[in-house]
CSV table of C-alpha atoms in Angstrom, one decimal:
chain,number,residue,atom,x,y,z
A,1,UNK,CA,0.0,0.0,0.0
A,2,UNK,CA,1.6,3.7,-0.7
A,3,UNK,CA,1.0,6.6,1.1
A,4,UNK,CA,-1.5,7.7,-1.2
A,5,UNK,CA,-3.8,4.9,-1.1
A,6,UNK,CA,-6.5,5.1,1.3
A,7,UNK,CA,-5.7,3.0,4.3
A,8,UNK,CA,-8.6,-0.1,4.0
A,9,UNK,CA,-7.6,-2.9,6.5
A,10,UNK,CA,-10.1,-1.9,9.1
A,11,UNK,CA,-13.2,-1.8,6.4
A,12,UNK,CA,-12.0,-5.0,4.9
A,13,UNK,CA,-11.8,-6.8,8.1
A,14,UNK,CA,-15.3,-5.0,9.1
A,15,UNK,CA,-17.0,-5.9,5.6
A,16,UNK,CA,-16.1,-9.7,6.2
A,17,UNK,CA,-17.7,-9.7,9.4
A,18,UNK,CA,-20.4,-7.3,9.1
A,19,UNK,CA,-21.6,-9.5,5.3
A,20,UNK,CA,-22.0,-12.7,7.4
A,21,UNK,CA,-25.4,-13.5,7.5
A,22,UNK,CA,-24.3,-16.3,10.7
A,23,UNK,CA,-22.1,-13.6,13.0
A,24,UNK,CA,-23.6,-12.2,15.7
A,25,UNK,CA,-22.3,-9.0,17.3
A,26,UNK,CA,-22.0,-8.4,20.7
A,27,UNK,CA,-23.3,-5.4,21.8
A,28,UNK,CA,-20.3,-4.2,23.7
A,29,UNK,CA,-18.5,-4.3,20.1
A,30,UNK,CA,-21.1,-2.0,18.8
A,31,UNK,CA,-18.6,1.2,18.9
A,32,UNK,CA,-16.5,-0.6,17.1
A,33,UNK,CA,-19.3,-1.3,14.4
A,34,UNK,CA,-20.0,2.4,14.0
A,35,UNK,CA,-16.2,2.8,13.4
A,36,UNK,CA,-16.5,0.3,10.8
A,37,UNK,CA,-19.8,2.3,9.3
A,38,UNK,CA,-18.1,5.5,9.5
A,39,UNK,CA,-15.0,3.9,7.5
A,40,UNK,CA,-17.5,3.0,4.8
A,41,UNK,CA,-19.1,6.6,4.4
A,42,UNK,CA,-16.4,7.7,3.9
A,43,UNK,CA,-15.2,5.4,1.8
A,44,UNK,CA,-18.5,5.4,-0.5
A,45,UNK,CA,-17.5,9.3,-1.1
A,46,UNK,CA,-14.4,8.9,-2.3
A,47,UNK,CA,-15.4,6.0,-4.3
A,48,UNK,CA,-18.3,8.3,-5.5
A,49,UNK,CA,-15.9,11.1,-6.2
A,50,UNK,CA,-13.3,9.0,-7.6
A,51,UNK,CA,-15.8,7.7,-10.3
A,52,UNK,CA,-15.3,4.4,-9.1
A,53,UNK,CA,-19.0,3.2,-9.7
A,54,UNK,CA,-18.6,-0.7,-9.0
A,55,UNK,CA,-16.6,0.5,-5.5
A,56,UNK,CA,-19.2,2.2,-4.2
A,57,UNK,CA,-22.3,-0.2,-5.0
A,58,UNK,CA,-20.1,-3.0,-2.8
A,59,UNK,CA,-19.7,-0.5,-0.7
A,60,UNK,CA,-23.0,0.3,-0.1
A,61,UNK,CA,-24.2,-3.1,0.6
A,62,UNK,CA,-21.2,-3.5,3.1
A,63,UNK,CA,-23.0,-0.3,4.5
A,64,UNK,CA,-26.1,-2.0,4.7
A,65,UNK,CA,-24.9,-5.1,6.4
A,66,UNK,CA,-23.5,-2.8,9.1
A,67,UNK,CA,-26.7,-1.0,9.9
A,68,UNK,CA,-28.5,-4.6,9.7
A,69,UNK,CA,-26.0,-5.7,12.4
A,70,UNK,CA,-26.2,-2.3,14.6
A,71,UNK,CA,-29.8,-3.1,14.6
A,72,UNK,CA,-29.3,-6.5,16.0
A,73,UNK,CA,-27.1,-5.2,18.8
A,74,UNK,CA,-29.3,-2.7,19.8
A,75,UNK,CA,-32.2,-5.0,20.0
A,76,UNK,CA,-29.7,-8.0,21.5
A,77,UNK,CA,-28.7,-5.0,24.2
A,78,UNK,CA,-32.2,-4.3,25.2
A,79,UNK,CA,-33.5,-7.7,25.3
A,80,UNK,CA,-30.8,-8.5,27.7
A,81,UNK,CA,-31.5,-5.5,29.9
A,82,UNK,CA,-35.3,-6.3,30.3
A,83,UNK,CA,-35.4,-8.3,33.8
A,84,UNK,CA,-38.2,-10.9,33.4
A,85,UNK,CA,-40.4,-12.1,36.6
A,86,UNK,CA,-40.2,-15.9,37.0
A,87,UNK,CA,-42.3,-15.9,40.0
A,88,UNK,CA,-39.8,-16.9,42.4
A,89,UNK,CA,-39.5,-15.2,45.6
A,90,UNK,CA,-36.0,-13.5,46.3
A,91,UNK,CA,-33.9,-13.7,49.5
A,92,UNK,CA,-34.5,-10.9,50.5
A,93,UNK,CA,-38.0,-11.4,50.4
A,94,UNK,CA,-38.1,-14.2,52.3
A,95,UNK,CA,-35.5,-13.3,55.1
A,96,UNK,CA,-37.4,-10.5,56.5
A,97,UNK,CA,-40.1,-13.2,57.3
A,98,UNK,CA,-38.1,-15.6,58.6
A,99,UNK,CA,-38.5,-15.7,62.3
A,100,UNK,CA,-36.3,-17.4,65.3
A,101,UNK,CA,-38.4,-19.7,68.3
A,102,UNK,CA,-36.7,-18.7,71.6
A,103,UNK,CA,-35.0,-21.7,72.7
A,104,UNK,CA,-33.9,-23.2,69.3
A,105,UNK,CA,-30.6,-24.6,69.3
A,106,UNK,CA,-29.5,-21.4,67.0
A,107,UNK,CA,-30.7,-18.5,69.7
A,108,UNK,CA,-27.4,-19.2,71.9
């Protein structure tokens, strides 16, 4: 690569994971996925400016795949935040009602 060619190892590395239909993200690596959709805006500009019509449209559907994914992590990120209610009474519920005979063998 020369100095005047746009650095493309992060976007490359991104596309491969973001076009997998299989990988999940996890949503602590989704800063890392904006990155990787920022990389490709700006890439689908220069491509755009560079008249480099066949760059761009791959480009694109690499952007597309990222925003797919960014979805998923949001909604994976919220669905793990949202506490469900099994029904089944906490310690701390419970302690506050438990109650000592005087004279049991643990009142010494």
């Amino acid at each position: 690569m020369t100095s005047t060619e746009p650095r493309r190892s992060l976007s490359w590395f991104g596309q491969r994971g973001v076009r997998c239909p299989l990988l999940r993200i996890d949503p602590a690596q989704q800063g890392r996925l904006e990155d990787i959709r920022d990389n490709l805006l700006a890439r689908i500009a220069e491509a755009e400016h560079e008249g480099w019509t066949g760059e761009a449209e791959g480009l694109k559907v690499s952007l597309s795949a990222a925003n797919n994914k960014l979805a998923q992590a949001g909604a994976l990120a919220a669905r793990r935040s949202a506490a469900v209610d099994l029904g089944i009474p906490a310690y701390r519920d419970i302690a506050g009602a438990t109650v000592s005979i005087p004279g049991d063998r643990h009142d010494r």
